[in-house]
Short mmCIF file of C-alpha atoms in Angstrom, two decimals:
data_model
loop_
_atom_site.label_atom_id
_atom_site.label_comp_id
_atom_site.label_asym_id
_atom_site.label_seq_id
_atom_site.Cartn_x
_atom_site.Cartn_y
_atom_site.Cartn_z
CA MET A 1 16.17 -4.11 -10.11
CA LEU A 2 12.64 -3.78 -8.80
CA ARG A 3 10.25 -4.44 -11.70
CA ILE A 4 7.04 -2.40 -11.54
CA ALA A 5 3.96 -2.42 -13.77
CA VAL A 6 2.32 0.95 -14.46
CA PRO A 7 -0.91 1.67 -16.40
CA ASN A 8 -0.12 2.78 -19.94
CA LYS A 9 -3.43 4.59 -20.59
CA GLY A 10 -6.81 5.49 -19.18
CA SER A 11 -7.81 7.29 -15.98
CA LEU A 12 -5.12 5.49 -13.98
CA SER A 13 -2.18 6.39 -16.20
CA GLY A 14 -1.70 10.14 -15.68
CA PRO A 15 -2.22 10.24 -11.89
CA ALA A 16 0.00 7.18 -11.42
CA ALA A 17 2.84 8.74 -13.38
CA GLU A 18 2.43 12.01 -11.46
CA MET A 19 2.60 10.24 -8.10
CA LEU A 20 5.67 8.25 -9.12
CA HIS A 21 7.35 11.44 -10.30
CA GLU A 22 6.59 13.11 -6.95
CA ALA A 23 8.09 10.07 -5.25
CA GLY A 24 11.37 10.71 -7.08
CA TYR A 25 11.16 8.15 -9.89
CA GLN A 26 11.85 8.77 -13.55
CA GLN A 27 8.87 8.39 -15.86
CA ARG A 28 8.51 7.99 -19.60
CA ARG A 29 8.53 11.07 -21.82
CA GLU A 30 6.47 9.60 -24.66
CA SER A 31 3.34 7.48 -24.51
CA LYS A 32 4.87 5.02 -26.98
CA GLU A 33 7.52 3.95 -24.50
CA LEU A 34 6.63 0.57 -23.02
CA ARG A 35 9.61 0.22 -20.69
CA ILE A 36 12.08 2.54 -19.00
CA VAL A 37 14.92 2.00 -16.56
CA ASP A 38 15.60 4.30 -13.62
CA PRO A 39 19.15 3.24 -12.69
CA GLY A 40 19.50 5.76 -9.86
CA ASN A 41 16.61 4.18 -8.01
CA GLU A 42 17.27 0.64 -9.27
CA VAL A 43 13.76 0.38 -10.72
CA GLU A 44 12.47 -0.82 -14.08
CA PHE A 45 8.99 0.34 -15.13
CA PHE A 46 6.77 -1.54 -17.59
CA TYR A 47 3.78 0.30 -19.09
CA LEU A 48 0.96 -2.17 -19.58
CA ARG A 49 -2.80 -2.30 -20.14
CA PRO A 50 -4.41 -1.72 -16.72
CA ARG A 51 -6.47 -4.92 -17.08
CA ASP A 52 -3.33 -7.00 -17.63
CA ILE A 53 -1.25 -5.73 -14.71
CA ALA A 54 -2.65 -8.08 -12.05
CA ILE A 55 -1.95 -11.06 -14.34
CA TYR A 56 1.68 -10.06 -14.87
CA VAL A 57 2.24 -9.44 -11.17
CA SER A 58 0.58 -12.72 -10.15
CA SER A 59 2.88 -14.60 -12.54
CA GLY A 60 5.93 -13.34 -10.65
CA ARG A 61 7.38 -11.77 -13.80
CA LEU A 62 6.93 -8.35 -12.22
CA ASP A 63 7.38 -7.56 -8.54
CA ILE A 64 4.57 -5.06 -7.97
CA GLY A 65 2.10 -3.02 -9.98
CA VAL A 66 -0.29 -0.08 -9.90
CA THR A 67 -3.83 -0.85 -11.04
CA GLY A 68 -7.45 -0.42 -9.98
CA ARG A 69 -8.98 -2.44 -7.16
CA ASP A 70 -11.85 -3.29 -9.50
CA LEU A 71 -9.46 -4.62 -12.13
CA LEU A 72 -7.59 -6.68 -9.53
CA VAL A 73 -10.80 -8.32 -8.27
CA ASP A 74 -12.19 -8.80 -11.76
CA SER A 75 -9.02 -10.57 -12.95
CA ALA A 76 -9.20 -13.23 -10.21
CA ALA A 77 -5.39 -13.16 -10.38
CA ASP A 78 -3.27 -14.52 -7.55
CA ALA A 79 -2.35 -11.03 -6.38
CA GLU A 80 -3.25 -8.82 -3.41
CA GLU A 81 -3.61 -5.14 -2.60
CA ILE A 82 -0.89 -3.69 -0.36
CA LEU A 83 -1.45 0.08 -0.53
CA PRO A 84 -4.45 2.22 -1.56
CA LEU A 85 -3.38 5.33 -3.47
CA GLY A 86 -6.42 7.59 -3.17
CA PHE A 87 -6.98 8.48 -6.83
CA ALA A 88 -9.22 7.11 -9.61
CA ARG A 89 -11.99 6.49 -7.07
CA SER A 90 -15.19 4.98 -8.41
CA THR A 91 -18.28 3.07 -7.27
CA PHE A 92 -19.55 -0.06 -8.98
CA ARG A 93 -23.36 -0.43 -9.00
CA PHE A 94 -26.35 -2.14 -10.58
CA ALA A 95 -28.72 -0.10 -12.78
CA ALA A 96 -31.91 -0.80 -14.71
CA LYS A 97 -35.06 0.84 -16.00
CA PRO A 98 -37.25 2.19 -13.16
CA GLY A 99 -39.39 -0.52 -11.61
CA THR A 100 -37.16 -3.40 -12.71
CA ALA A 101 -35.54 -4.06 -9.34
CA ASN A 102 -35.10 -2.51 -5.89
CA GLY A 103 -32.31 -4.70 -4.55
CA ILE A 104 -30.02 -7.59 -5.39
CA GLU A 105 -32.67 -10.12 -4.39
CA ASP A 106 -34.76 -8.95 -7.39
CA LEU A 107 -32.04 -10.13 -9.80
CA LYS A 108 -32.95 -13.81 -9.51
CA GLY A 109 -33.50 -15.23 -12.98
CA LYS A 110 -32.46 -12.00 -14.71
CA THR A 111 -29.55 -11.27 -17.04
CA VAL A 112 -26.91 -8.72 -16.07
CA ALA A 113 -24.63 -7.10 -18.68
CA THR A 114 -21.23 -5.80 -17.56
CA SER A 115 -17.62 -5.26 -18.55
CA TYR A 116 -16.57 -6.70 -15.18
CA GLU A 117 -17.85 -10.26 -15.30
CA GLY A 118 -15.57 -11.50 -12.53
CA ILE A 119 -16.74 -8.88 -10.04
CA VAL A 120 -20.44 -9.29 -10.83
CA ALA A 121 -20.46 -13.10 -10.95
CA GLY A 122 -18.58 -13.26 -7.65
CA HIS A 123 -20.89 -10.73 -6.00
CA LEU A 124 -23.99 -12.58 -7.14
CA ALA A 125 -22.59 -15.92 -5.99
CA ASP A 126 -21.64 -14.50 -2.59
CA SER A 127 -25.19 -13.16 -2.24
CA GLY A 128 -26.77 -16.48 -3.26
CA ILE A 129 -28.41 -14.98 -6.36
CA ASP A 130 -28.93 -17.19 -9.42
CA ALA A 131 -28.64 -14.80 -12.38
CA SER A 132 -26.93 -14.82 -15.77
CA VAL A 133 -23.99 -12.54 -16.55
CA VAL A 134 -23.24 -11.29 -20.08
CA HIS A 135 -19.79 -9.83 -20.77
CA LEU A 136 -19.58 -6.67 -22.89
CA ASP A 137 -16.43 -4.66 -23.52
CA GLY A 138 -18.10 -1.25 -23.35
CA ALA A 139 -21.24 0.90 -23.63
CA VAL A 140 -23.18 -1.47 -21.42
CA GLU A 141 -26.06 1.07 -21.14
CA THR A 142 -27.31 0.01 -24.57
CA ALA A 143 -27.60 -3.65 -23.51
CA ILE A 144 -31.02 -3.03 -21.93
CA GLU A 145 -32.38 -1.05 -24.87
CA LEU A 146 -31.28 -3.78 -27.29
CA GLY A 147 -32.74 -6.56 -25.14
CA VAL A 148 -29.43 -8.22 -24.29
CA ALA A 149 -30.02 -7.85 -20.54
CA GLU A 150 -32.55 -6.49 -18.05
CA VAL A 151 -29.87 -5.06 -15.74
CA ILE A 152 -26.37 -3.64 -16.11
CA ALA A 153 -23.50 -3.35 -13.64
CA ASP A 154 -20.98 -0.61 -14.24
CA VAL A 155 -18.81 2.11 -12.74
CA VAL A 156 -20.96 5.03 -11.62
CA GLU A 157 -19.49 8.49 -11.06
CA THR A 158 -22.16 11.18 -11.50
CA GLY A 159 -24.87 8.90 -12.92
CA THR A 160 -25.52 11.31 -15.80
CA SER A 161 -24.96 8.77 -18.59
CA LEU A 162 -27.31 6.32 -16.87
CA ARG A 163 -30.05 8.91 -16.50
CA ASN A 164 -29.64 9.90 -20.13
CA ALA A 165 -30.21 6.24 -21.03
CA GLY A 166 -33.38 6.14 -18.90
CA LEU A 167 -31.77 3.99 -16.19
CA GLU A 168 -31.42 4.35 -12.43
CA VAL A 169 -29.11 2.73 -9.90
CA PHE A 170 -30.55 0.48 -7.21
CA GLY A 171 -29.43 -1.53 -4.24
CA ASP A 172 -26.19 -1.24 -2.32
CA PRO A 173 -22.89 -0.56 -4.13
CA ILE A 174 -21.20 -3.70 -5.41
CA MET A 175 -17.78 -2.30 -4.51
CA LYS A 176 -15.79 0.91 -4.17
CA SER A 177 -12.60 1.09 -6.16
CA GLU A 178 -9.48 3.23 -6.35
CA ALA A 179 -5.91 2.90 -7.57
CA VAL A 180 -3.88 0.44 -5.51
CA VAL A 181 -0.41 -1.07 -5.36
CA ILE A 182 -0.50 -4.86 -5.71
CA ARG A 183 1.93 -7.75 -5.33
CA ARG A 184 1.80 -11.50 -5.89
CA THR A 185 -0.05 -13.26 -3.09
CA GLY A 186 2.43 -14.64 -0.58
CA ALA A 187 5.38 -12.56 -1.85
CA ASP A 188 7.95 -11.43 0.72
CA ALA A 189 6.27 -8.54 2.56
CA GLU A 190 9.56 -7.26 3.95
CA GLU A 191 11.57 -7.15 0.71
CA PRO A 192 13.67 -3.96 1.22
CA LYS A 193 13.19 -2.47 -2.26
CA VAL A 194 9.43 -2.97 -2.09
CA GLN A 195 9.30 -1.39 1.36
CA GLN A 196 11.30 1.60 0.14
CA PHE A 197 8.92 2.03 -2.78
CA LEU A 198 5.89 1.90 -0.47
CA ARG A 199 7.46 4.41 1.96
CA ARG A 200 8.00 6.84 -0.88
CA LEU A 201 4.40 6.59 -2.05
CA GLN A 202 3.13 6.89 1.53
CA GLY A 203 5.26 10.01 1.84
CA VAL A 204 3.56 11.49 -1.22
CA LEU A 205 0.13 10.63 0.18
CA VAL A 206 0.93 12.35 3.48
CA ALA A 207 2.46 15.35 1.70
CA ARG A 208 -0.74 15.76 -0.30
CA THR A 209 -2.87 15.53 2.83
CA TYR A 210 -0.97 17.89 5.14
CA VAL A 211 0.57 21.36 5.04
CA MET A 212 3.21 22.84 7.30
CA MET A 213 1.89 25.69 9.45
CA ASP A 214 4.10 28.29 11.14
CA TYR A 215 2.93 31.06 13.45
CA ASP A 216 3.94 33.26 16.37
CA CYS A 217 1.98 33.46 19.61
CA ARG A 218 2.22 34.75 23.17
CA VAL A 219 3.56 32.27 25.72
CA GLU A 220 0.37 32.48 27.77
CA GLN A 221 -1.66 31.36 24.72
CA LEU A 222 0.70 28.50 23.79
CA GLU A 223 -1.37 25.68 25.29
CA LYS A 224 -4.49 26.81 23.40
CA ALA A 225 -2.47 27.13 20.21
CA VAL A 226 -0.91 23.68 20.59
CA ALA A 227 -4.37 22.20 21.14
CA LEU A 228 -5.31 23.56 17.70
CA THR A 229 -2.09 22.33 16.04
CA PRO A 230 -0.93 19.17 17.84
CA GLY A 231 1.06 17.99 14.82
CA LEU A 232 1.86 14.33 14.25
CA GLU A 233 4.07 13.94 17.32
CA SER A 234 4.03 17.40 18.86
CA PRO A 235 4.75 20.86 17.41
CA THR A 236 8.16 22.50 17.35
CA VAL A 237 8.25 25.52 19.68
CA SER A 238 11.11 28.05 19.64
CA PRO A 239 11.54 31.27 21.64
CA LEU A 240 11.50 34.56 19.71
CA HIS A 241 13.78 37.55 20.32
CA ASN A 242 10.84 39.48 21.73
CA GLU A 243 10.31 38.23 25.26
CA GLY A 244 7.03 36.45 25.86
CA TRP A 245 6.60 35.27 22.26
CA VAL A 246 7.31 31.87 20.68
CA ALA A 247 7.36 30.52 17.14
CA VAL A 248 5.40 27.31 16.51
CA ARG A 249 5.62 24.86 13.61
CA ALA A 250 3.36 21.86 13.05
CA MET A 251 1.84 19.72 10.30
CA VAL A 252 -1.92 20.20 9.96
CA PRO A 253 -4.52 18.59 7.65
CA ALA A 254 -4.69 20.63 4.44
CA LYS A 255 -8.49 20.57 4.29
CA GLU A 256 -8.69 22.13 7.77
CA ALA A 257 -5.90 24.68 7.34
CA GLN A 258 -8.07 27.76 6.78
CA ARG A 259 -10.28 27.02 9.80
CA ILE A 260 -7.22 26.45 11.99
CA MET A 261 -5.70 29.74 10.81
CA ASP A 262 -8.93 31.54 11.79
CA ASP A 263 -8.95 29.92 15.23
CA LEU A 264 -5.27 30.75 15.81
CA TYR A 265 -5.86 34.37 14.87
CA GLU A 266 -8.76 34.57 17.33
CA ILE A 267 -6.48 33.58 20.24
CA GLY A 268 -3.85 36.14 19.25
CA ALA A 269 -1.46 34.20 16.99
CA ARG A 270 0.14 36.24 14.22
CA ALA A 271 2.39 35.75 11.17
CA ILE A 272 0.44 32.57 10.37
CA LEU A 273 1.82 30.84 7.27
CA THR A 274 1.15 27.57 5.47
CA THR A 275 3.67 25.83 3.22
CA ALA A 276 3.12 22.89 0.89
CA ILE A 277 4.92 19.65 1.73
CA HIS A 278 6.51 17.94 -1.27
CA ALA A 279 7.73 14.79 0.42
CA CYS A 280 8.05 13.29 3.88
CA ARG A 281 8.77 10.17 5.90
CA LEU A 282 6.84 9.38 9.05
#
């Protein structure tokens, strides 16, 4: 069986389970379950702390895992990203009291508090900055107020909590993170079960990004209509019973669907419908 690590809690857990369910895999019914077997798909899922997943995968005990890019980098585990999943996006940045620093070069000789010591230490080293890094497990905003550090490095979403603490972000982002599928570095990239798993998740990602659009149009307007809905390969075009009309079907980006419907209507297309896509293979 393919052995897969899945986050057991936190912002990664719910979306990961939802995506796996959409991909046709069984998921646990209770949060206390630490392991389930999906015999129909020949997969065994292990529900682990997100920070530990890269370690387990790098050891070879588990074949692949779902975790955050930030957690993968911070772990320094011998594992690599093989598929970004598009959820749990975040940006990792430096922050300090106004006037403390404008860029990473101003961190020389300063102390930085963070929960992601591996990421920060590596970023500072790569930038040639000699600064101290203090590891804290949480609430790093208070480190400056309590004199533990002059600067913090943390995940920034809206920046509200930082502003409430009298801090502001500065410099370029340290990294952008999201949920990713990982495997042990150097593992067989063509292993059939892994490839099937990746195809299923890619199918979910495409299904979430596109909708199916159907409409009728006059034959003389077909080229204009097809230019608006080229599809992935090309649209399906079928003649209608009424002479001079055709039915067209194509996949279109979901975020552009309303605009495309407006444009189709303007050139005379009618009976324009969109349908959600639940799964696909490209």
